[in-house]
Short mmCIF file of C-alpha atoms in Angstrom, two decimals:
data_model
loop_
_atom_site.label_atom_id
_atom_site.label_comp_id
_atom_site.label_asym_id
_atom_site.label_seq_id
_atom_site.Cartn_x
_atom_site.Cartn_y
_atom_site.Cartn_z
CA MET A 1 76.43 194.87 147.15
CA ASN A 2 75.20 193.71 150.33
CA GLY A 3 75.78 190.04 149.38
CA ARG A 4 74.46 190.44 146.03
CA SER A 5 76.57 190.49 142.66
CA LEU A 6 76.40 193.48 140.29
CA ASP A 7 77.04 193.45 136.86
CA PRO A 8 79.44 195.82 135.61
CA GLU A 9 77.16 198.30 134.19
CA ASN A 10 74.95 198.54 137.53
CA TRP A 11 78.45 198.77 139.42
CA ARG A 12 79.50 201.79 137.40
CA LYS A 13 76.27 203.46 138.15
CA VAL A 14 76.12 202.80 141.78
CA ARG A 15 79.74 203.26 142.76
CA PRO A 16 81.47 205.25 140.05
CA ALA A 17 84.60 205.95 142.05
CA ASP A 18 85.23 202.13 143.02
CA PHE A 19 84.56 201.26 139.33
CA LYS A 20 87.04 203.79 138.18
CA ARG A 21 89.73 202.76 140.40
CA ALA A 22 89.32 199.03 139.62
CA CYS A 23 89.29 199.88 135.80
CA THR A 24 92.71 201.65 136.44
CA ALA A 25 94.29 199.06 138.16
CA LEU A 26 93.20 196.48 135.76
CA TYR A 27 94.62 198.77 132.82
CA GLN A 28 97.79 199.17 134.70
CA ALA A 29 98.17 195.69 135.14
CA ARG A 30 98.20 194.86 131.39
CA PRO A 31 101.73 194.50 129.70
CA GLU A 32 100.89 196.68 126.82
CA GLY A 33 99.93 199.51 129.17
CA SER A 34 103.20 199.23 130.98
CA LEU A 35 105.51 199.48 127.74
CA PRO A 36 106.50 202.68 126.43
CA GLN A 37 104.96 203.45 123.05
CA SER A 38 108.14 205.11 121.70
CA THR A 39 110.08 201.74 121.07
CA SER A 40 111.62 201.73 117.34
CA TRP A 41 111.08 198.97 115.07
CA TRP A 42 114.62 197.72 115.72
CA GLU A 43 113.92 197.51 119.36
CA ARG A 44 110.63 195.47 118.99
CA GLN A 45 112.59 193.08 116.53
CA LEU A 46 115.40 192.44 118.90
CA ASP A 47 112.67 191.89 121.52
CA LEU A 48 111.30 189.17 119.52
CA LEU A 49 114.57 187.79 118.18
CA PHE A 50 116.57 187.79 121.34
CA PRO A 51 114.64 184.82 123.13
CA VAL A 52 114.70 182.95 119.63
CA LEU A 53 118.67 183.33 119.54
CA ILE A 54 119.00 182.34 123.15
CA GLY A 55 116.97 179.04 122.24
CA VAL A 56 119.07 178.36 119.26
CA LEU A 57 122.22 178.67 121.40
CA LEU A 58 120.91 176.41 124.26
CA GLY A 59 119.85 173.95 121.59
CA LEU A 60 123.50 173.83 119.99
CA LEU A 61 125.29 173.66 123.06
CA PRO A 62 124.35 170.14 124.11
CA THR A 63 124.62 169.07 120.66
CA GLY A 64 128.08 170.44 120.16
CA TRP A 65 129.15 168.90 123.54
CA ARG A 66 127.69 165.71 122.75
CA ALA A 67 129.58 165.92 119.38
CA ALA A 68 133.00 166.58 121.19
CA VAL A 69 132.53 163.79 123.76
CA ASP A 70 131.68 161.30 120.96
CA ARG A 71 134.71 162.21 118.90
CA GLY A 72 136.92 162.16 121.96
CA ALA A 73 135.68 158.70 122.92
CA ARG A 74 136.40 157.43 119.30
CA ASP A 75 139.86 158.96 119.35
CA ALA A 76 140.64 157.55 122.65
CA THR A 77 139.28 154.15 121.84
CA ALA A 78 141.44 154.17 118.54
CA LEU A 79 144.58 155.46 120.55
CA ARG A 80 144.01 152.45 123.31
CA GLN A 81 143.73 149.99 120.49
CA ALA A 82 146.73 151.07 118.55
CA PHE A 83 148.72 150.92 121.82
CA THR A 84 147.59 147.53 122.65
CA GLU A 85 148.44 146.17 119.18
CA PHE A 86 151.79 147.80 119.57
CA GLN A 87 152.32 146.19 123.09
CA ARG A 88 151.53 142.79 121.71
CA SER A 89 153.90 143.28 118.95
CA VAL A 90 156.57 144.01 121.42
CA THR A 91 155.64 141.17 123.55
CA ALA A 92 155.84 138.81 120.35
CA PHE A 93 159.32 140.37 119.63
CA LEU A 94 160.65 139.68 123.00
CA ALA A 95 159.61 136.14 122.66
CA SER A 96 160.69 135.54 118.83
CA GLY A 97 163.02 138.31 117.87
CA ASP A 98 160.94 139.41 114.80
CA ASP A 99 160.67 143.16 114.79
CA ARG A 100 158.65 143.65 111.44
CA GLU A 101 155.40 143.78 113.19
CA VAL A 102 156.68 146.22 115.81
CA ALA A 103 157.66 148.59 113.14
CA VAL A 104 153.89 148.25 111.59
CA ARG A 105 152.27 148.77 115.04
CA ARG A 106 154.63 151.53 115.90
CA ALA A 107 153.65 153.47 112.62
CA GLU A 108 149.85 152.99 113.49
CA LEU A 109 150.38 154.23 116.93
CA ARG A 110 152.48 157.22 115.85
CA ARG A 111 149.49 157.75 113.12
CA GLN A 112 146.82 157.83 115.76
CA LEU A 113 148.99 160.26 118.04
CA SER A 114 149.28 162.50 114.87
CA LEU A 115 145.42 162.53 114.48
CA VAL A 116 145.13 163.60 118.01
CA ALA A 117 147.76 166.22 117.59
CA ALA A 118 145.80 167.79 114.75
CA VAL A 119 142.75 168.37 116.95
CA ARG A 120 144.70 169.35 120.14
CA PRO A 121 148.10 171.00 118.99
CA SER A 122 148.54 172.64 122.25
CA TRP A 123 148.86 169.40 124.27
CA ALA A 124 152.30 168.94 125.05
CA LEU A 125 151.64 165.35 126.18
CA VAL A 126 150.77 164.21 122.49
CA ARG A 127 154.22 165.43 121.38
CA GLY A 128 155.91 163.57 124.22
CA LEU A 129 154.31 160.49 123.50
CA THR A 130 155.25 160.60 119.65
CA ASP A 131 158.94 161.58 120.64
CA ARG A 132 159.33 158.64 122.86
CA LEU A 133 158.46 156.39 120.00
CA ASP A 134 160.89 158.16 117.80
CA ARG A 135 163.79 158.12 120.29
CA GLN A 136 166.59 155.45 120.15
CA GLU A 137 165.68 153.62 123.37
CA PRO A 138 163.90 152.02 124.82
CA LEU A 139 160.67 152.17 122.54
CA GLY A 140 162.62 153.37 119.50
CA GLU A 141 163.45 151.24 116.30
CA THR A 142 167.18 150.63 117.43
CA SER A 143 165.93 148.63 120.58
CA PHE A 144 164.20 145.89 118.28
CA GLN A 145 167.46 145.34 116.09
CA GLY A 146 170.07 142.81 116.53
CA TRP A 147 167.93 140.74 118.90
CA ARG A 148 168.83 137.46 117.58
CA GLY A 149 172.58 137.55 118.01
CA ALA A 150 172.52 139.33 121.42
CA THR A 151 173.73 137.72 124.69
CA ASP A 152 171.17 136.66 127.20
CA ALA A 153 172.26 139.43 129.73
CA TYR A 154 171.64 142.02 126.97
CA LYS A 155 168.32 140.55 126.28
CA GLU A 156 167.26 140.52 129.71
CA GLU A 157 168.42 144.25 130.47
CA THR A 158 166.57 145.45 127.38
CA ARG A 159 163.44 143.32 128.07
CA LYS A 160 163.45 145.07 131.60
CA LYS A 161 163.81 148.43 129.97
CA ILE A 162 161.29 147.92 127.39
CA ASP A 163 158.84 146.65 130.05
CA ASP A 164 159.39 149.73 132.27
CA ALA A 165 159.24 152.13 129.37
CA LEU A 166 155.87 150.40 128.06
CA SER A 167 154.31 150.57 131.57
CA ALA A 168 155.24 154.25 131.98
CA TYR A 169 154.02 154.87 128.32
CA ALA A 170 150.65 153.11 129.10
CA LYS A 171 149.88 155.26 132.07
CA GLU A 172 150.63 158.54 130.12
CA LEU A 173 148.43 157.24 127.25
CA ASP A 174 145.59 156.56 129.66
CA ARG A 175 145.89 160.11 130.81
CA LEU A 176 145.51 161.45 127.37
CA ALA A 177 142.66 159.08 126.25
CA LEU A 178 140.89 160.19 129.53
CA ALA A 179 141.53 163.84 128.66
CA LEU A 180 140.07 163.31 125.20
CA THR A 181 136.76 162.03 126.48
CA ARG A 182 136.51 165.32 128.56
CA PRO A 183 136.09 168.13 125.85
CA LEU A 184 136.60 171.82 126.80
CA ARG A 185 138.88 171.20 129.61
CA GLY A 186 142.46 172.23 129.48
CA THR A 187 143.53 169.45 131.87
CA LEU A 188 146.63 168.53 130.06
CA ARG A 189 147.83 172.22 129.85
CA ARG A 190 147.55 172.37 133.73
CA GLY A 191 149.16 168.98 134.38
CA ARG A 192 145.96 167.02 135.43
CA ALA A 193 143.78 164.62 133.72
#
């Protein structure tokens, strides 16, 4: 008052209306004063548990996302490696005519594709890549039989078909591998990777 400070007791005696108005404003600003007193036990528990549940969910989302990304990366790497080995065996076959390694590598690539199909059964690209390995030509088993007794013209024509098929297969497999590393996206169902 007049530049002097008053303690609360003297302020209440000297200016009771100002003191009451300040106390009322402070009381109404308190969080407990603004909450209704008629909340049930369940509502109070929900008020406490809701932020905890949100925190748990927010903690699990990045963990689940990271696990999905890691699994997709592992699957994509295994798939690419199986295809690379298959491609090497086909190249060796074209040079030597020995088809035993091709059959082993085709089976491994088919196995990797079946693992992906188990996780992503709705992806038609996985089924399409598997079907191409099971067809008769150009990546099917019959393309790699009877090579030693074949004419040079037949070998050249078959080599071109196989090279073209491997190139197209590699592009589709890369598209699949990329989609595996991007979880929670339906990219293959919409036709994009």
